[in-house]
Each structure stands twice: as C-alpha cells, then as structure tokens.
Amino acid sequence: MCAWLQFPLKIDASRKILHIDMDAFYAQIEIRDNPALQDEQVILARDPRKTGGTGVVATANYHARQVGVHSAMSAAEALEKAPEAVFVTPDFDKYRKVSEQVHGIFHQFTDKIEPIAFDEAYLDLSDYEESLVTIAHRLQQKIFDELALTSSVGISFNKFLAKLASEHNKPAGLTVIRIEDIRPFLDAQPIESIRGVGTKTAERMHELHIENGNDLYQLSQDTLIDEFGKQGFELYQRIRGIDDRPVQYERQRKSIGKEHTFNPPVRSEQETLDESRSIAKEVVQALKNKKMHGKTLVLKLRDEMFNTTTHRATFNDFIENDPNVIYNLAVDILEEIGGYTTPLRLVGLTVTGLTPISFENITLSLYES
Ligand SMILES: [Mg+2]
C-alpha cells in the first residue's frame, strides 16, 4: 500500500471559493438582444430546415431544455423534440465580446480568477473578510445591471463543492455549501452529477448499485481504488467534501489588449483610425490599472472573410502608457502593411511582454537622463 493512502483525511474549510456560471449564456444573450424570443423555445444552431439537417446545437434556453433539447445534440434531433422552436445561428464573435465584459466585472472583485469557459469561472475570494453571500449578490447584481444577464453562483470552500452548488439552483441561483451541509447535499446527489464520474464510470456505478452520493459514501477506499484506480481515490475524497485543488489564476498577465468587433464591418480608413484611437485609450487605461508596461505592440485585424492577421512592432524602450503614443505606433504598423485596404470586422491592439512599472525602472531612467 502506498504511503499517501495512510494520511488521515482532513477537510480544509479555510478558503472561500465562488463558482459562477452564466445561465444558458448564448441563448440568454440572443433573447436579451431580441426580446421577441422571450417566451419561445430558443435553440442556438443553424436552422436544420435550411441546412438540410446538418449542424449541432450550441446551447438552448430553459424552455427548449424542458422538452429535452441539449447542447451537442444534432439540430435535426432538436427540431424533432421542439418543432415550434426558434433556431438562431450562433454569433461567437458577439459571445466572446460579452464574455470579456463578464470577465471584466469578475476582475473588479478579484484577479484570482480561473476561467473554465466563456461563461464560467472560479474566483478565490479568501482575502475577503465579509460574507461571500453578500459579495456574490453584488457580483450577480452588477452583471445584471451592466449586461442585463443572469448568472448562477455556488459558494463553498473548494472548487468541487462550489461547482456543484452553482448547478444546484438555476437560473439566477445562489447556493452555499457549508461544512455542515456536506453530508445532506452530497448524499442526495445522483451519481451522474458528481464531477469526475463520466458516462463510463456512471455505467459501472449503476452495475454496482451506486445510485447517489450516499451509496458512494458507503464504499471503502480500497473498494473504490480497486474499481476505479486513481479516480476512485479522488471520488473517495470528493464525496467527503475534500478537494485541495487551488484556483489556478494567472499570476501575472503577459499581455493586455483590447479589440472592437464590427457588424457591419468598418469600411473606411478614417473609421479604422477613429476606432484605433479609442482602442488605444482603452489599452492604456487597462495598462495603468495593472501598473504594467511593455515593449511590443500588436495590431490585430480581421477582414470580411474572417481572415485574422496580427502585425507587431517591438521597441528597445518601454512604450509609454499614453493613448497618443500607442495610437501613433498603431498607425505606423498599419502604414507598414500598406494602410487600410479592406473592410474590417475586428481591430485590436495588444501590448505584450509586460513588466510591472516598478521603482527600479523609474530610478534607472532617472539616472540615465
Ligand atoms: Mg453556463
């Protein structure tokens, strides 16, 4: 028997972890932008009646989910289940943009963010003194006020429990799992909703008459390891509320960029320059907020055919965090590649190779001058 199996199990309840998941994200954005869809079954997929049946469901709203439509289902099957449904072709550019706005709001609360998907993240809020319920309400309210979108939040002291909690009460839910809630909460979970139990594992569990969390809890560590190996050991811990995985946030960002997408595309040089100027302002604001600067500027362009290109210029000295400086450098890069030549769906500016604006940098330049 391995040594690590003999450590006594201990629940670390010292952290404050929040899991947030936007409710039916893509569908919610489409309904927000087209309120006529409000009471309809909405399926995000190209309409199978127009494509000849190809295509896959990206997501669906709760009305459509109620009749059995789910993501990754073929659009044709979704149509069978929901013949009255409205099919909306997904606009991933738009969702990416909204996702950035959502993440921007997360950053107003903490930089200890582990993004899981476009619409989902863990936040480590251990540094907060006040109740996480208060903070979660504030976060959900802010997202709703600024973006008119609802989210569901789970709060606990580890990632496993926080995620289960956020799934517990959707949409617009807020669920807390405290240490005294672990047994009743986990015991009642169907085996499929316990993270780490995939389809294959679930099948084997059913053969072993393990239907819910309580059944799983009754099994010995040896039995679980014999049956499921390393995963069995993990499940033995999880079902006891133990999960020591840290929230893996980026300790230091290597680049800061902003981009604007356009639908319809921008169609003139002047418009492109105007947009670049406003993007430069945003980049500088973000750099100042993070107290960072860098030596490389990247210009990103996407044309009408969705071809995306990046062009960079690197300098010996740090680029000054001044909108005019960054704008002028961007214009230089644009001129170097032949200027404005084609309608653009996206213009972006990013400063990379970031370094904190530290005391040393400042004193060094003072001595140099
Ligand atoms: Mg979601």
Tab-separated table of C-alpha atoms and ligand atoms in Angstrom:
chain	number	residue	atom	x	y	z
A	1	MET	CA	0.000	0.000	0.000
A	2	CYS	CA	1.317	3.455	-0.885
A	3	ALA	CA	2.285	5.846	1.856
A	4	TRP	CA	-0.047	8.570	0.628
A	5	LEU	CA	-3.048	6.397	1.296
A	6	GLN	CA	-2.339	6.443	5.006
A	7	PHE	CA	-2.663	10.196	5.527
A	8	PRO	CA	-5.741	10.953	7.621
A	9	LEU	CA	-8.463	12.734	5.673
A	10	LYS	CA	-8.914	16.335	6.563
A	11	ILE	CA	-11.404	18.841	5.201
A	12	ASP	CA	-9.758	22.189	4.565
A	13	ALA	CA	-12.586	24.689	5.009
A	14	SER	CA	-10.364	27.742	5.217
A	15	ARG	CA	-10.786	29.009	1.654
A	16	LYS	CA	-13.661	30.990	0.143
A	17	ILE	CA	-14.313	29.772	-3.373
A	18	LEU	CA	-17.021	31.011	-5.695
A	19	HIS	CA	-18.074	29.287	-8.907
A	20	ILE	CA	-20.078	31.395	-11.310
A	21	ASP	CA	-21.851	30.166	-14.404
A	22	MET	CA	-23.839	32.370	-16.762
A	23	ASP	CA	-27.322	30.916	-17.329
A	24	ALA	CA	-27.735	29.427	-20.831
A	25	PHE	CA	-25.224	32.039	-21.902
A	26	TYR	CA	-25.536	32.223	-25.702
A	27	ALA	CA	-29.315	31.818	-25.632
A	28	GLN	CA	-29.645	34.453	-22.925
A	29	ILE	CA	-27.645	36.957	-24.974
A	30	GLU	CA	-29.789	36.347	-28.054
A	31	ILE	CA	-33.009	36.779	-26.047
A	32	ARG	CA	-31.653	39.929	-24.435
A	33	ASP	CA	-30.908	41.344	-27.876
A	34	ASN	CA	-34.228	40.208	-29.337
A	35	PRO	CA	-36.932	40.266	-26.639
A	36	ALA	CA	-39.480	38.802	-29.069
A	37	LEU	CA	-37.771	35.459	-28.327
A	38	GLN	CA	-38.584	35.749	-24.607
A	39	ASP	CA	-41.321	33.110	-24.377
A	40	GLU	CA	-40.101	30.922	-27.229
A	41	GLN	CA	-38.055	27.761	-27.181
A	42	VAL	CA	-34.730	29.095	-28.460
A	43	ILE	CA	-32.113	26.790	-29.966
A	44	LEU	CA	-28.681	28.090	-30.904
A	45	ALA	CA	-27.920	26.238	-34.104
A	46	ARG	CA	-28.337	26.846	-37.791
A	47	ASP	CA	-31.907	26.014	-38.752
A	48	PRO	CA	-31.883	22.359	-39.929
A	49	ARG	CA	-34.776	23.172	-42.294
A	50	LYS	CA	-32.434	25.496	-44.158
A	51	THR	CA	-29.232	23.479	-43.956
A	52	GLY	CA	-30.777	20.173	-44.964
A	53	GLY	CA	-30.408	18.793	-41.457
A	54	THR	CA	-26.750	19.341	-40.688
A	55	GLY	CA	-25.481	21.218	-37.667
A	56	VAL	CA	-25.220	20.801	-33.932
A	57	VAL	CA	-26.895	22.591	-31.030
A	58	ALA	CA	-24.509	25.015	-29.305
A	59	THR	CA	-26.968	25.640	-26.493
A	60	ALA	CA	-30.653	26.124	-25.853
A	61	ASN	CA	-32.719	28.169	-23.429
A	62	TYR	CA	-34.578	26.649	-20.495
A	63	HIS	CA	-37.883	26.395	-22.392
A	64	ALA	CA	-36.174	24.239	-25.017
A	65	ARG	CA	-34.271	22.244	-22.419
A	66	GLN	CA	-37.552	21.329	-20.768
A	67	VAL	CA	-38.530	19.292	-23.826
A	68	GLY	CA	-35.163	17.529	-23.920
A	69	VAL	CA	-33.042	19.728	-26.182
A	70	HIS	CA	-29.424	19.991	-25.062
A	71	SER	CA	-26.074	21.158	-26.369
A	72	ALA	CA	-24.126	18.860	-28.723
A	73	MET	CA	-27.405	17.309	-29.915
A	74	SER	CA	-27.869	17.356	-33.695
A	75	ALA	CA	-30.002	20.262	-34.859
A	76	ALA	CA	-32.280	17.809	-36.685
A	77	GLU	CA	-32.979	15.893	-33.478
A	78	ALA	CA	-33.600	19.152	-31.636
A	79	LEU	CA	-36.186	20.098	-34.258
A	80	GLU	CA	-37.969	16.787	-33.681
A	81	LYS	CA	-38.142	17.447	-29.953
A	82	ALA	CA	-39.122	21.089	-30.356
A	83	PRO	CA	-40.881	21.608	-33.703
A	84	GLU	CA	-42.062	25.083	-32.654
A	85	ALA	CA	-38.619	26.238	-31.576
A	86	VAL	CA	-36.839	29.279	-32.983
A	87	PHE	CA	-33.410	28.440	-34.389
A	88	VAL	CA	-30.799	31.190	-34.086
A	89	THR	CA	-27.435	30.953	-35.848
A	90	PRO	CA	-24.731	31.388	-33.170
A	91	ASP	CA	-22.662	34.578	-33.311
A	92	PHE	CA	-19.497	33.586	-31.465
A	93	ASP	CA	-17.843	36.967	-32.001
A	94	LYS	CA	-20.640	38.550	-30.031
A	95	TYR	CA	-20.481	35.933	-27.250
A	96	ARG	CA	-16.715	36.388	-26.960
A	97	LYS	CA	-17.204	40.093	-26.549
A	98	VAL	CA	-19.846	39.655	-23.847
A	99	SER	CA	-17.625	37.081	-22.158
A	100	GLU	CA	-14.863	39.689	-21.963
A	101	GLN	CA	-17.313	42.114	-20.367
A	102	VAL	CA	-18.337	39.478	-17.818
A	103	HIS	CA	-14.706	38.703	-17.017
A	104	GLY	CA	-14.047	42.430	-16.688
A	105	ILE	CA	-16.656	42.508	-13.920
A	106	PHE	CA	-15.041	39.486	-12.224
A	107	HIS	CA	-11.794	41.450	-12.186
A	108	GLN	CA	-13.478	44.241	-10.249
A	109	PHE	CA	-13.817	41.724	-7.407
A	110	THR	CA	-10.538	39.799	-7.627
A	111	ASP	CA	-7.728	38.897	-10.008
A	112	LYS	CA	-7.692	35.346	-8.620
A	113	ILE	CA	-9.842	34.020	-11.431
A	114	GLU	CA	-9.630	30.632	-13.103
A	115	PRO	CA	-11.626	30.805	-16.346
A	116	ILE	CA	-13.241	27.469	-17.197
A	117	ALA	CA	-15.169	28.526	-20.284
A	118	PHE	CA	-16.633	31.581	-21.965
A	119	ASP	CA	-19.319	31.725	-19.327
A	120	GLU	CA	-17.863	30.033	-16.281
A	121	ALA	CA	-15.102	30.674	-13.758
A	122	TYR	CA	-13.818	30.015	-10.274
A	123	LEU	CA	-12.972	33.006	-8.105
A	124	ASP	CA	-10.822	32.649	-4.993
A	125	LEU	CA	-12.216	35.241	-2.580
A	126	SER	CA	-10.374	34.036	0.521
A	127	ASP	CA	-8.994	37.538	1.026
A	128	TYR	CA	-12.463	38.954	1.669
A	129	GLU	CA	-13.494	39.393	5.311
A	130	GLU	CA	-17.192	39.854	4.634
A	131	SER	CA	-19.752	37.175	3.868
A	132	LEU	CA	-19.408	35.653	0.416
A	133	VAL	CA	-23.182	35.678	0.064
A	134	THR	CA	-23.116	39.485	0.153
A	135	ILE	CA	-20.299	39.586	-2.374
A	136	ALA	CA	-21.998	37.054	-4.636
A	137	HIS	CA	-25.210	39.088	-4.631
A	138	ARG	CA	-23.235	42.183	-5.512
A	139	LEU	CA	-21.464	40.344	-8.345
A	140	GLN	CA	-24.698	38.927	-9.772
A	141	GLN	CA	-26.410	42.309	-9.459
A	142	LYS	CA	-23.549	44.102	-11.194
A	143	ILE	CA	-23.572	41.664	-14.107
A	144	PHE	CA	-27.331	42.104	-14.361
A	145	ASP	CA	-27.242	45.910	-14.125
A	146	GLU	CA	-24.438	46.324	-16.647
A	147	LEU	CA	-25.150	43.499	-19.091
A	148	ALA	CA	-28.782	42.515	-18.393
A	149	LEU	CA	-27.744	38.874	-17.965
A	150	THR	CA	-28.373	36.446	-15.123
A	151	SER	CA	-25.849	34.065	-13.629
A	152	SER	CA	-25.847	31.297	-11.061
A	153	VAL	CA	-23.364	31.167	-8.240
A	154	GLY	CA	-22.126	28.446	-5.926
A	155	ILE	CA	-20.142	29.185	-2.798
A	156	SER	CA	-18.108	26.814	-0.723
A	157	PHE	CA	-14.571	26.235	0.464
A	158	ASN	CA	-13.370	24.226	-2.519
A	159	LYS	CA	-13.874	24.001	-6.265
A	160	PHE	CA	-15.729	20.678	-6.276
A	161	LEU	CA	-18.404	21.883	-3.860
A	162	ALA	CA	-18.645	25.399	-5.325
A	163	LYS	CA	-19.360	23.994	-8.790
A	164	LEU	CA	-21.953	21.544	-7.513
A	165	ALA	CA	-23.556	24.435	-5.644
A	166	SER	CA	-23.798	26.678	-8.723
A	167	GLU	CA	-25.511	23.876	-10.641
A	168	HIS	CA	-27.987	23.293	-7.833
A	169	ASN	CA	-30.367	26.177	-8.452
A	170	LYS	CA	-30.503	27.568	-11.972
A	171	PRO	CA	-31.182	30.106	-13.330
A	172	ALA	CA	-30.234	33.129	-11.200
A	173	GLY	CA	-29.439	30.897	-8.245
A	174	LEU	CA	-27.168	31.334	-5.276
A	175	THR	CA	-26.301	28.237	-3.287
A	176	VAL	CA	-23.931	27.926	-0.348
A	177	ILE	CA	-22.489	24.636	0.851
A	178	ARG	CA	-21.107	24.957	4.371
A	179	ILE	CA	-19.239	22.227	6.151
A	180	GLU	CA	-22.418	21.074	7.942
A	181	ASP	CA	-24.234	20.842	4.572
A	182	ILE	CA	-21.765	18.428	3.015
A	183	ARG	CA	-23.456	15.156	4.012
A	184	PRO	CA	-27.089	16.054	3.225
A	185	PHE	CA	-26.082	17.797	-0.003
A	186	LEU	CA	-23.732	15.147	-1.363
A	187	ASP	CA	-25.783	12.166	-0.173
A	188	ALA	CA	-28.733	13.306	-2.291
A	189	GLN	CA	-26.749	13.892	-5.497
A	190	PRO	CA	-27.441	11.452	-8.322
A	191	ILE	CA	-24.167	9.785	-9.200
A	192	GLU	CA	-24.112	11.435	-12.662
A	193	SER	CA	-23.891	14.932	-11.229
A	194	ILE	CA	-20.749	14.197	-9.241
A	195	ARG	CA	-17.861	15.669	-11.150
A	196	GLY	CA	-15.293	13.079	-12.143
A	197	VAL	CA	-17.974	10.498	-12.826
A	198	GLY	CA	-18.076	10.203	-16.595
A	199	THR	CA	-20.575	8.198	-18.616
A	200	LYS	CA	-18.479	5.011	-18.461
A	201	THR	CA	-17.852	5.299	-14.731
A	202	ALA	CA	-21.545	6.011	-14.141
A	203	GLU	CA	-22.474	2.816	-16.010
A	204	ARG	CA	-20.161	0.761	-13.811
A	205	MET	CA	-21.518	2.537	-10.723
A	206	HIS	CA	-25.066	1.525	-11.637
A	207	GLU	CA	-23.912	-2.095	-12.053
A	208	LEU	CA	-22.555	-1.834	-8.514
A	209	HIS	CA	-25.913	-0.326	-7.369
A	210	ILE	CA	-24.318	3.017	-6.604
A	211	GLU	CA	-27.084	5.471	-7.473
A	212	ASN	CA	-26.368	8.531	-5.359
A	213	GLY	CA	-23.798	10.236	-3.190
A	214	ASN	CA	-24.792	8.298	-0.120
A	215	ASP	CA	-24.215	4.949	-1.883
A	216	LEU	CA	-20.793	6.197	-2.969
A	217	TYR	CA	-20.007	7.369	0.571
A	218	GLN	CA	-20.595	3.853	1.931
A	219	LEU	CA	-17.810	2.345	-0.203
A	220	SER	CA	-14.380	1.829	1.298
A	221	GLN	CA	-11.336	3.499	-0.141
A	222	ASP	CA	-9.910	0.104	-1.103
A	223	THR	CA	-13.047	-0.869	-2.994
A	224	LEU	CA	-13.091	2.415	-4.888
A	225	ILE	CA	-9.405	2.180	-5.790
A	226	ASP	CA	-9.804	-1.452	-6.889
A	227	GLU	CA	-12.699	-0.499	-9.139
A	228	PHE	CA	-11.663	2.916	-10.450
A	229	GLY	CA	-7.937	3.372	-9.734
A	230	LYS	CA	-6.709	6.900	-9.131
A	231	GLN	CA	-10.156	8.252	-9.955
A	232	GLY	CA	-11.564	6.029	-7.205
A	233	PHE	CA	-9.230	7.622	-4.676
A	234	GLU	CA	-10.318	11.059	-5.856
A	235	LEU	CA	-14.001	10.131	-5.583
A	236	TYR	CA	-13.420	8.828	-2.069
A	237	GLN	CA	-12.121	12.286	-1.173
A	238	ARG	CA	-14.687	14.325	-3.121
A	239	ILE	CA	-17.674	12.512	-1.635
A	240	ARG	CA	-16.291	13.532	1.762
A	241	GLY	CA	-16.124	17.156	0.666
A	242	ILE	CA	-12.357	17.164	0.170
A	243	ASP	CA	-10.770	18.947	-2.799
A	244	ASP	CA	-7.498	20.773	-2.334
A	245	ARG	CA	-7.041	21.893	-5.942
A	246	PRO	CA	-6.132	25.583	-5.990
A	247	VAL	CA	-7.904	28.178	-8.110
A	248	GLN	CA	-5.392	28.497	-10.929
A	249	TYR	CA	-5.268	32.129	-11.765
A	250	GLU	CA	-2.704	33.790	-13.969
A	251	ARG	CA	-0.298	35.325	-11.511
A	252	GLN	CA	0.887	37.910	-13.934
A	253	ARG	CA	-0.595	38.788	-17.234
A	254	LYS	CA	1.867	38.734	-20.101
A	255	SER	CA	-0.199	40.930	-22.355
A	256	ILE	CA	-3.046	43.407	-22.223
A	257	GLY	CA	-5.156	44.067	-25.267
A	258	LYS	CA	-8.499	45.407	-26.363
A	259	GLU	CA	-10.376	44.783	-29.547
A	260	HIS	CA	-13.530	46.048	-31.194
A	261	THR	CA	-15.626	43.873	-33.482
A	262	PHE	CA	-17.836	45.367	-36.151
A	263	ASN	CA	-21.017	44.145	-37.705
A	264	PRO	CA	-21.360	45.568	-40.320
A	265	PRO	CA	-17.600	45.901	-40.945
A	266	VAL	CA	-15.871	49.295	-40.897
A	267	ARG	CA	-15.446	50.471	-44.464
A	268	SER	CA	-13.094	53.424	-44.429
A	269	GLU	CA	-9.613	54.364	-43.366
A	270	GLN	CA	-10.945	57.206	-41.236
A	271	GLU	CA	-13.279	54.901	-39.322
A	272	THR	CA	-10.428	52.434	-38.804
A	273	LEU	CA	-8.227	55.193	-37.416
A	274	ASP	CA	-11.007	56.505	-35.161
A	275	GLU	CA	-11.577	53.034	-33.769
A	276	SER	CA	-7.832	52.534	-33.261
A	277	ARG	CA	-7.697	55.741	-31.288
A	278	SER	CA	-10.467	54.670	-28.964
A	279	ILE	CA	-8.947	51.179	-28.579
A	280	ALA	CA	-5.580	52.778	-27.730
A	281	LYS	CA	-7.303	54.707	-24.937
A	282	GLU	CA	-8.796	51.510	-23.535
A	283	VAL	CA	-5.479	49.654	-23.702
A	284	VAL	CA	-3.704	52.458	-21.874
A	285	GLN	CA	-6.385	52.528	-19.185
A	286	ALA	CA	-6.041	48.754	-18.683
A	287	LEU	CA	-2.229	49.016	-18.565
A	288	LYS	CA	-2.437	51.793	-15.991
A	289	ASN	CA	-4.900	49.812	-13.887
A	290	LYS	CA	-2.486	46.884	-13.811
A	291	LYS	CA	0.560	49.135	-13.423
A	292	MET	CA	2.232	47.376	-16.349
A	293	HIS	CA	4.064	48.385	-19.479
A	294	GLY	CA	5.603	46.547	-22.414
A	295	LYS	CA	7.882	46.875	-25.415
A	296	THR	CA	5.806	45.195	-28.105
A	297	LEU	CA	2.623	46.434	-29.747
A	298	VAL	CA	0.449	44.047	-31.732
A	299	LEU	CA	-2.157	45.174	-34.232
A	300	LYS	CA	-4.829	42.602	-34.982
A	301	LEU	CA	-7.149	42.848	-37.962
A	302	ARG	CA	-9.933	40.643	-39.241
A	303	ASP	CA	-11.303	41.141	-42.726
A	304	GLU	CA	-14.769	40.483	-44.118
A	305	MET	CA	-13.878	36.852	-44.884
A	306	PHE	CA	-12.858	36.367	-41.231
A	307	ASN	CA	-9.156	36.155	-42.073
A	308	THR	CA	-7.363	37.332	-38.960
A	309	THR	CA	-3.831	38.709	-39.121
A	310	THR	CA	-1.523	40.148	-36.464
A	311	HIS	CA	1.342	42.548	-37.037
A	312	ARG	CA	3.792	43.512	-34.335
A	313	ALA	CA	6.464	46.073	-33.643
A	314	THR	CA	8.997	45.744	-30.836
A	315	PHE	CA	10.972	48.638	-29.375
A	316	ASN	CA	14.097	48.967	-27.271
A	317	ASP	CA	12.346	51.043	-24.657
A	318	PHE	CA	9.048	50.553	-22.910
A	319	ILE	CA	6.137	52.007	-24.816
A	320	GLU	CA	4.781	54.961	-22.909
A	321	ASN	CA	1.303	54.386	-21.481
A	322	ASP	CA	-0.115	57.303	-23.425
A	323	PRO	CA	-3.059	56.867	-25.840
A	324	ASN	CA	-1.441	59.148	-28.453
A	325	VAL	CA	1.835	57.224	-28.373
A	326	ILE	CA	0.105	53.868	-28.789
A	327	TYR	CA	-2.224	55.233	-31.447
A	328	ASN	CA	0.688	56.644	-33.460
A	329	LEU	CA	2.605	53.378	-33.225
A	330	ALA	CA	-0.506	51.534	-34.381
A	331	VAL	CA	-0.778	53.886	-37.364
A	332	ASP	CA	2.907	53.190	-38.152
A	333	ILE	CA	2.224	49.456	-38.148
A	334	LEU	CA	-0.854	49.922	-40.320
A	335	GLU	CA	1.123	52.006	-42.816
A	336	GLU	CA	3.885	49.430	-42.884
A	337	ILE	CA	1.410	46.779	-44.069
A	338	GLY	CA	0.041	49.059	-46.747
A	339	GLY	CA	-2.610	51.011	-44.838
A	340	TYR	CA	-6.336	50.396	-44.874
A	341	THR	CA	-7.180	48.143	-47.837
A	342	THR	CA	-10.290	46.154	-46.970
A	343	PRO	CA	-13.430	46.319	-44.778
A	344	LEU	CA	-12.678	45.137	-41.245
A	345	ARG	CA	-14.672	43.067	-38.811
A	346	LEU	CA	-12.200	43.495	-36.000
A	347	VAL	CA	-9.430	45.845	-34.937
A	348	GLY	CA	-7.379	45.043	-31.850
A	349	LEU	CA	-4.354	46.444	-30.073
A	350	THR	CA	-2.308	44.483	-27.561
A	351	VAL	CA	0.814	45.368	-25.606
A	352	THR	CA	2.825	42.257	-24.800
A	353	GLY	CA	5.938	41.269	-22.888
A	354	LEU	CA	4.565	43.138	-19.907
A	355	THR	CA	6.654	44.148	-16.928
A	356	PRO	CA	5.373	45.836	-13.793
A	357	ILE	CA	6.118	49.568	-13.706
A	358	SER	CA	8.429	49.242	-10.749
A	359	PHE	CA	10.603	51.564	-8.747
A	360	GLU	CA	13.739	50.198	-10.451
A	361	ASN	CA	12.535	51.139	-13.919
A	362	ILE	CA	11.874	54.659	-12.803
A	363	THR	CA	15.182	55.198	-10.966
A	364	LEU	CA	17.067	53.633	-13.862
A	365	SER	CA	15.664	56.092	-16.364
A	366	LEU	CA	16.328	58.949	-13.970
A	367	TYR	CA	19.996	58.011	-13.724
A	368	GLU	CA	20.223	57.611	-17.465
A	369	SER	CA	18.976	61.130	-18.009
B	1	MG	MG	-23.419	28.384	-18.407
